[in-house]
Tab-separated table of C-alpha atoms in Angstrom:
chain	number	residue	atom	x	y	z
A	1	PHE	CA	-67.305	-11.533	43.710
A	2	ALA	CA	-69.222	-12.339	46.916
A	3	TYR	CA	-71.587	-14.996	48.196
A	4	ASN	CA	-75.103	-14.493	49.522
A	5	VAL	CA	-76.676	-17.335	51.487
A	6	SER	CA	-79.900	-18.193	49.642
A	7	LYS	CA	-80.939	-21.266	51.655
A	8	TRP	CA	-80.137	-22.087	55.249
A	9	GLN	CA	-81.052	-24.254	58.211
A	10	THR	CA	-81.659	-22.824	61.645
A	11	THR	CA	-79.822	-24.064	64.725
A	12	ASP	CA	-80.478	-23.748	68.435
A	13	LEU	CA	-77.485	-21.429	68.830
A	14	TYR	CA	-77.603	-17.647	69.304
A	15	ASN	CA	-75.032	-14.903	69.598
A	16	ASP	CA	-74.703	-12.463	72.503
A	17	VAL	CA	-77.441	-10.171	71.227
A	18	GLY	CA	-79.923	-12.930	70.450
A	19	HIS	CA	-79.395	-13.352	66.727
A	20	PRO	CA	-79.663	-16.984	65.620
A	21	PHE	CA	-76.817	-18.913	64.015
A	22	VAL	CA	-77.725	-20.774	60.834
A	23	ARG	CA	-76.076	-23.425	58.689
A	24	ALA	CA	-75.710	-22.375	55.050
A	25	LEU	CA	-77.133	-24.889	52.579
A	26	GLU	CA	-76.971	-22.930	49.319
A	27	MET	CA	-75.214	-19.756	48.188
A	28	ARG	CA	-75.689	-17.374	45.279
A	29	VAL	CA	-72.629	-15.823	43.643
A	30	ILE	CA	-72.746	-12.066	43.147
A	31	ARG	CA	-70.335	-10.560	40.614
A	32	PHE	CA	-68.952	-7.149	41.479
A	33	PRO	CA	-68.074	-4.528	38.855
A	34	LEU	CA	-64.467	-4.611	37.665
A	35	PHE	CA	-61.682	-3.410	39.945
A	36	LEU	CA	-58.251	-2.587	38.526
A	37	GLU	CA	-56.488	-4.505	41.293
A	38	GLY	CA	-58.127	-7.715	40.105
A	39	VAL	CA	-56.900	-7.034	36.570
A	40	VAL	CA	-53.341	-6.437	37.813
A	41	ARG	CA	-53.338	-9.654	39.820
A	42	LYS	CA	-54.634	-11.569	36.804
A	43	MET	CA	-51.955	-10.044	34.567
A	44	LYS	CA	-49.280	-11.287	36.962
A	45	THR	CA	-50.389	-14.880	36.331
A	46	ILE	CA	-50.424	-14.629	32.531
A	47	GLN	CA	-47.464	-16.286	30.844
A	48	SER	CA	-47.923	-15.585	27.128
A	49	LYS	CA	-47.704	-12.220	25.390
A	50	GLU	CA	-50.732	-13.118	23.250
A	51	GLU	CA	-52.942	-13.725	26.277
A	52	ALA	CA	-51.696	-10.518	27.901
A	53	ALA	CA	-52.530	-8.583	24.718
A	54	GLU	CA	-56.048	-10.014	24.728
A	55	MET	CA	-56.431	-9.032	28.379
A	56	TYR	CA	-55.236	-5.511	27.594
A	57	SER	CA	-57.771	-5.202	24.790
A	58	LEU	CA	-60.603	-6.261	27.093
A	59	VAL	CA	-59.549	-3.813	29.815
A	60	TYR	CA	-59.166	-1.018	27.267
A	61	ARG	CA	-62.797	-1.469	26.220
A	62	SER	CA	-64.081	-1.886	29.777
A	63	GLY	CA	-65.537	0.584	32.239
A	64	LEU	CA	-62.161	0.845	33.953
A	65	ARG	CA	-60.810	3.151	31.278
A	66	ASP	CA	-61.692	6.816	31.565
A	67	PRO	CA	-62.084	7.906	27.910
A	68	GLN	CA	-61.841	11.608	28.740
A	69	LEU	CA	-58.523	11.321	30.600
A	70	GLY	CA	-57.210	8.260	28.791
A	71	MET	CA	-56.394	6.676	32.151
A	72	TYR	CA	-57.586	3.742	34.258
A	73	ALA	CA	-59.807	4.078	37.320
A	74	ILE	CA	-59.545	1.994	40.449
A	75	SER	CA	-63.018	0.594	39.731
A	76	SER	CA	-65.755	0.736	37.151
A	77	ASN	CA	-69.211	2.167	37.884
A	78	LEU	CA	-70.425	1.004	41.323
A	79	LYS	CA	-73.965	2.304	40.986
A	80	GLY	CA	-76.537	-0.088	42.468
A	81	GLN	CA	-74.062	-1.969	44.641
A	82	SER	CA	-74.909	-2.810	48.236
A	83	PHE	CA	-73.112	-1.038	51.070
A	84	ASP	CA	-71.900	-4.498	52.003
A	85	ILE	CA	-69.228	-3.866	49.410
A	86	GLY	CA	-67.494	-1.592	51.896
A	87	ARG	CA	-66.581	2.021	52.415
A	88	VAL	CA	-66.040	2.757	48.715
A	89	LEU	CA	-69.691	3.792	48.371
A	90	SER	CA	-69.251	6.510	50.967
A	91	PHE	CA	-67.350	8.504	48.328
A	92	ALA	CA	-68.822	10.238	45.311
A	93	PRO	CA	-68.088	8.550	41.976
A	94	GLY	CA	-64.752	9.758	40.649
A	95	TRP	CA	-63.413	10.560	44.109
A	96	LEU	CA	-61.006	8.606	46.311
A	97	GLU	CA	-61.805	4.877	46.340
A	98	ASN	CA	-64.876	5.134	44.106
A	99	GLN	CA	-63.941	5.169	40.412
A	100	SER	CA	-61.110	7.692	40.694
A	101	ILE	CA	-57.660	7.307	39.131
A	102	TRP	CA	-55.380	5.815	41.765
A	103	THR	CA	-51.940	6.504	40.338
A	104	HIS	CA	-50.347	3.693	42.340
A	105	MET	CA	-52.724	1.059	40.969
A	106	ALA	CA	-52.641	2.502	37.451
A	107	TYR	CA	-48.832	2.381	37.531
A	108	LYS	CA	-49.007	-1.261	38.666
A	109	TYR	CA	-51.079	-1.992	35.575
A	110	TYR	CA	-48.661	-0.156	33.274
A	111	LEU	CA	-45.754	-2.076	34.820
A	112	GLU	CA	-47.423	-5.398	34.000
A	113	LEU	CA	-47.860	-4.315	30.378
A	114	LEU	CA	-44.124	-3.695	30.155
A	115	ARG	CA	-43.264	-6.944	31.913
A	116	LYS	CA	-45.387	-8.884	29.421
A	117	GLY	CA	-43.611	-7.327	26.446
A	118	LEU	CA	-46.544	-5.174	25.298
A	119	HIS	CA	-44.215	-2.342	24.386
A	120	ASP	CA	-46.403	-0.429	21.941
A	121	GLU	CA	-49.359	-0.587	24.326
A	122	PHE	CA	-47.206	0.422	27.290
A	123	PHE	CA	-45.648	3.466	25.648
A	124	THR	CA	-49.008	4.578	24.267
A	125	GLU	CA	-50.488	4.443	27.778
A	126	MET	CA	-47.373	6.076	29.199
A	127	ARG	CA	-47.890	9.231	27.153
A	128	GLN	CA	-51.456	9.548	28.434
A	129	GLY	CA	-51.437	8.254	31.983
A	130	MET	CA	-48.047	9.014	33.544
A	131	LEU	CA	-47.152	12.207	35.347
A	132	PRO	CA	-44.367	13.491	33.048
A	133	PHE	CA	-46.949	13.803	30.273
A	134	PHE	CA	-49.716	15.422	32.334
A	135	ASN	CA	-50.965	18.928	31.724
A	136	ASP	CA	-49.735	20.608	34.903
A	137	THR	CA	-52.481	23.232	34.772
A	138	THR	CA	-55.159	20.537	34.792
A	139	TYR	CA	-53.230	18.421	37.297
A	140	GLY	CA	-53.081	21.374	39.701
A	141	ARG	CA	-49.578	20.679	41.017
A	142	SER	CA	-46.072	19.939	39.795
A	143	ILE	CA	-45.838	16.919	37.499
A	144	LEU	CA	-42.798	15.909	39.581
A	145	GLU	CA	-45.139	15.226	42.504
A	146	CYS	CA	-47.232	12.057	42.636
A	147	SER	CA	-50.767	12.129	43.978
A	148	SER	CA	-52.752	9.509	45.785
A	149	PHE	CA	-55.540	9.879	43.240
A	150	VAL	CA	-56.717	11.934	40.298
A	151	ALA	CA	-60.389	12.919	40.084
A	152	SER	CA	-61.849	11.044	37.107
A	153	SER	CA	-64.466	12.238	34.628
A	154	SER	CA	-67.091	10.423	36.732
A	155	PHE	CA	-66.849	13.188	39.332
A	156	GLU	CA	-69.820	15.539	39.311
A	157	ASP	CA	-67.766	18.765	39.219
A	158	PRO	CA	-66.067	18.993	35.794
A	159	SER	CA	-63.697	21.729	37.021
A	160	VAL	CA	-62.017	19.179	39.307
A	161	VAL	CA	-61.614	16.389	36.733
A	162	GLY	CA	-57.937	15.621	36.123
A	163	GLN	CA	-56.696	17.244	39.337
A	164	GLY	CA	-54.384	15.325	41.652
A	165	PHE	CA	-55.118	15.111	45.375
A	166	LEU	CA	-53.252	13.909	48.469
A	167	PRO	CA	-49.592	14.073	47.400
A	168	ARG	CA	-47.545	10.984	48.159
A	169	LEU	CA	-44.240	9.502	47.048
A	170	SER	CA	-44.565	5.845	48.002
A	171	GLY	CA	-46.263	3.326	45.724
A	172	SER	CA	-46.305	5.275	42.459
A	173	THR	CA	-42.622	6.101	42.800
A	174	ALA	CA	-41.686	2.470	43.452
A	175	GLU	CA	-43.646	1.285	40.414
A	176	PHE	CA	-42.132	4.005	38.250
A	177	MET	CA	-38.608	2.993	39.284
A	178	SER	CA	-39.427	-0.600	38.335
A	179	MET	CA	-40.601	0.605	34.922
A	180	TRP	CA	-37.516	2.773	34.484
A	181	THR	CA	-35.267	-0.183	35.331
A	182	LEU	CA	-36.933	-2.403	32.732
A	183	MET	CA	-36.791	0.370	30.131
A	184	MET	CA	-33.164	1.379	30.596
A	185	ILE	CA	-31.408	-1.704	32.005
A	186	GLY	CA	-33.570	-4.744	31.423
A	187	PRO	CA	-35.006	-7.455	33.669
A	188	SER	CA	-31.765	-9.280	34.614
A	189	PRO	CA	-28.461	-7.509	33.900
A	190	PHE	CA	-26.516	-10.255	35.688
A	191	PHE	CA	-27.287	-13.815	34.632
A	192	ILE	CA	-25.755	-17.223	33.983
A	193	SER	CA	-24.892	-17.835	30.328
A	194	GLU	CA	-25.530	-21.071	28.463
A	195	ASP	CA	-21.944	-22.175	29.140
A	196	GLY	CA	-22.415	-21.683	32.883
A	197	ASN	CA	-20.563	-18.395	33.354
A	198	LEU	CA	-21.781	-15.292	35.159
A	199	VAL	CA	-22.134	-12.504	32.590
A	200	PHE	CA	-23.508	-8.982	32.386
A	201	GLY	CA	-25.657	-7.510	29.648
A	202	PHE	CA	-28.113	-4.682	29.090
A	203	LYS	CA	-31.488	-5.351	27.473
A	204	PRO	CA	-33.317	-2.026	27.189
A	205	SER	CA	-36.847	-1.379	25.973
A	206	VAL	CA	-36.853	2.178	24.659
A	207	PRO	CA	-39.137	3.718	22.008
A	208	SER	CA	-37.663	5.697	19.139
A	209	TRP	CA	-39.238	8.949	20.326
A	210	LEU	CA	-37.052	8.910	23.450
A	211	LEU	CA	-33.835	8.848	21.423
A	212	ARG	CA	-31.856	12.065	21.374
A	213	HIS	CA	-32.500	14.545	18.559
A	214	PRO	CA	-30.624	15.375	16.474
A	215	ALA	CA	-28.286	12.447	15.970
A	216	THR	CA	-24.705	12.735	17.197
A	217	ALA	CA	-22.035	14.201	14.930
A	218	ASP	CA	-21.098	10.734	13.691
A	219	GLY	CA	-24.679	9.950	12.767
A	220	PHE	CA	-25.864	7.959	15.795
A	221	TYR	CA	-29.075	8.447	17.715
A	222	SER	CA	-28.619	7.955	21.445
A	223	ILE	CA	-30.082	7.856	24.915
A	224	GLN	CA	-28.113	8.137	28.169
A	225	PHE	CA	-28.646	7.214	31.838
A	226	LYS	CA	-26.762	6.595	35.070
A	227	PHE	CA	-26.071	3.028	36.187
A	228	PHE	CA	-25.265	2.350	39.863
A	229	THR	CA	-25.547	6.139	40.471
A	230	SER	CA	-22.205	7.010	38.851
A	231	ILE	CA	-21.642	5.050	35.641
A	232	ASP	CA	-22.638	6.869	32.449
A	233	VAL	CA	-24.279	4.493	29.991
A	234	VAL	CA	-25.103	5.598	26.452
A	235	TYR	CA	-26.969	3.491	23.882
A	236	TYR	CA	-26.209	4.318	20.242
A	237	THR	CA	-28.152	3.267	17.169
A	238	LYS	CA	-27.596	4.158	13.533
A	239	THR	CA	-31.308	4.242	12.753
A	240	MET	CA	-34.254	5.908	14.435
A	241	ARG	CA	-36.007	2.761	15.653
A	242	ASN	CA	-37.629	1.197	18.678
A	243	LEU	CA	-35.199	-0.690	20.907
A	244	TYR	CA	-37.620	-3.203	22.367
A	245	GLY	CA	-35.816	-5.914	24.309
A	246	THR	CA	-32.747	-5.402	22.125
A	247	ARG	CA	-29.305	-6.294	23.439
A	248	PRO	CA	-26.269	-4.235	22.304
A	249	GLN	CA	-24.078	-5.690	19.583
A	250	ARG	CA	-20.916	-4.129	20.986
A	251	TYR	CA	-19.642	-2.502	24.185
A	252	THR	CA	-17.056	0.232	24.650
A	253	VAL	CA	-16.062	0.321	28.329
A	254	GLY	CA	-14.168	3.291	29.737
A	255	LEU	CA	-11.936	2.461	32.716
A	256	ARG	CA	-10.830	4.749	35.526
A	257	ASP	CA	-7.273	5.024	34.193
A	258	GLY	CA	-8.613	6.516	30.972
A	259	SER	CA	-8.195	3.391	28.850
A	260	ARG	CA	-11.001	1.785	26.884
A	261	LEU	CA	-12.059	-1.765	26.147
A	262	ASP	CA	-13.969	-2.686	22.986
A	263	ILE	CA	-15.933	-5.914	23.360
A	264	ASP	CA	-18.022	-7.444	20.577
A	265	GLY	CA	-21.146	-9.323	21.592
A	266	ALA	CA	-24.307	-8.881	23.662
A	267	THR	CA	-22.717	-9.436	27.087
A	268	LEU	CA	-19.682	-8.627	29.198
A	269	PRO	CA	-17.721	-11.368	31.006
């Protein structure tokens, strides 16, 4: 939002070019169209999952969501706004800072969904709005390469819609690594237990469709990743189900001398 001075009082003071200084007496609040950054900052302050879900529903139905691409633009429609709003109006709608898909900001939004425990919503958005699931022909470059922005369906040239421009590896990559950490490891692998001891425990959030197919020879579904660059970690589950914030029931730890430790429980001492 912004303020416009609607009532003022003149003074006897002037600036260097002769414009008078005034004292503001009343102001009128002007509400800007929605910007995704404001939504992300609001989501960071929300404490309950229920409130976050309500916020998600509102954003989903807002002008921030591009229905054609199934992604979220940096802003909603800015038509009719004053140039006082800044340089965003120097760009065509759907391009750069004006209603395009900024992958960095969109990834920030997805990250907040995951942090708030909106797993179904997060993984639904993931399969529409994250690079590994893009159509590389439409995207116009490798899906392993982030872009600064993706031209949204608001852009006047439909042949450009969905293409990524200005490759970059900074913000989007950092947000993606944060999401990957929450998905595979959990928010706090090291923590103090109720009895005051330092313990270690995984708490992944993985959907069933990421589990390995077919199941292992002994009937387990699994997913594997590297921890601390060199430690192979494999989650096993008997059933094909979502592992949302689920701690393991048992650990089998392989040591460097070839021996193994079997530890029952959700954590390691």
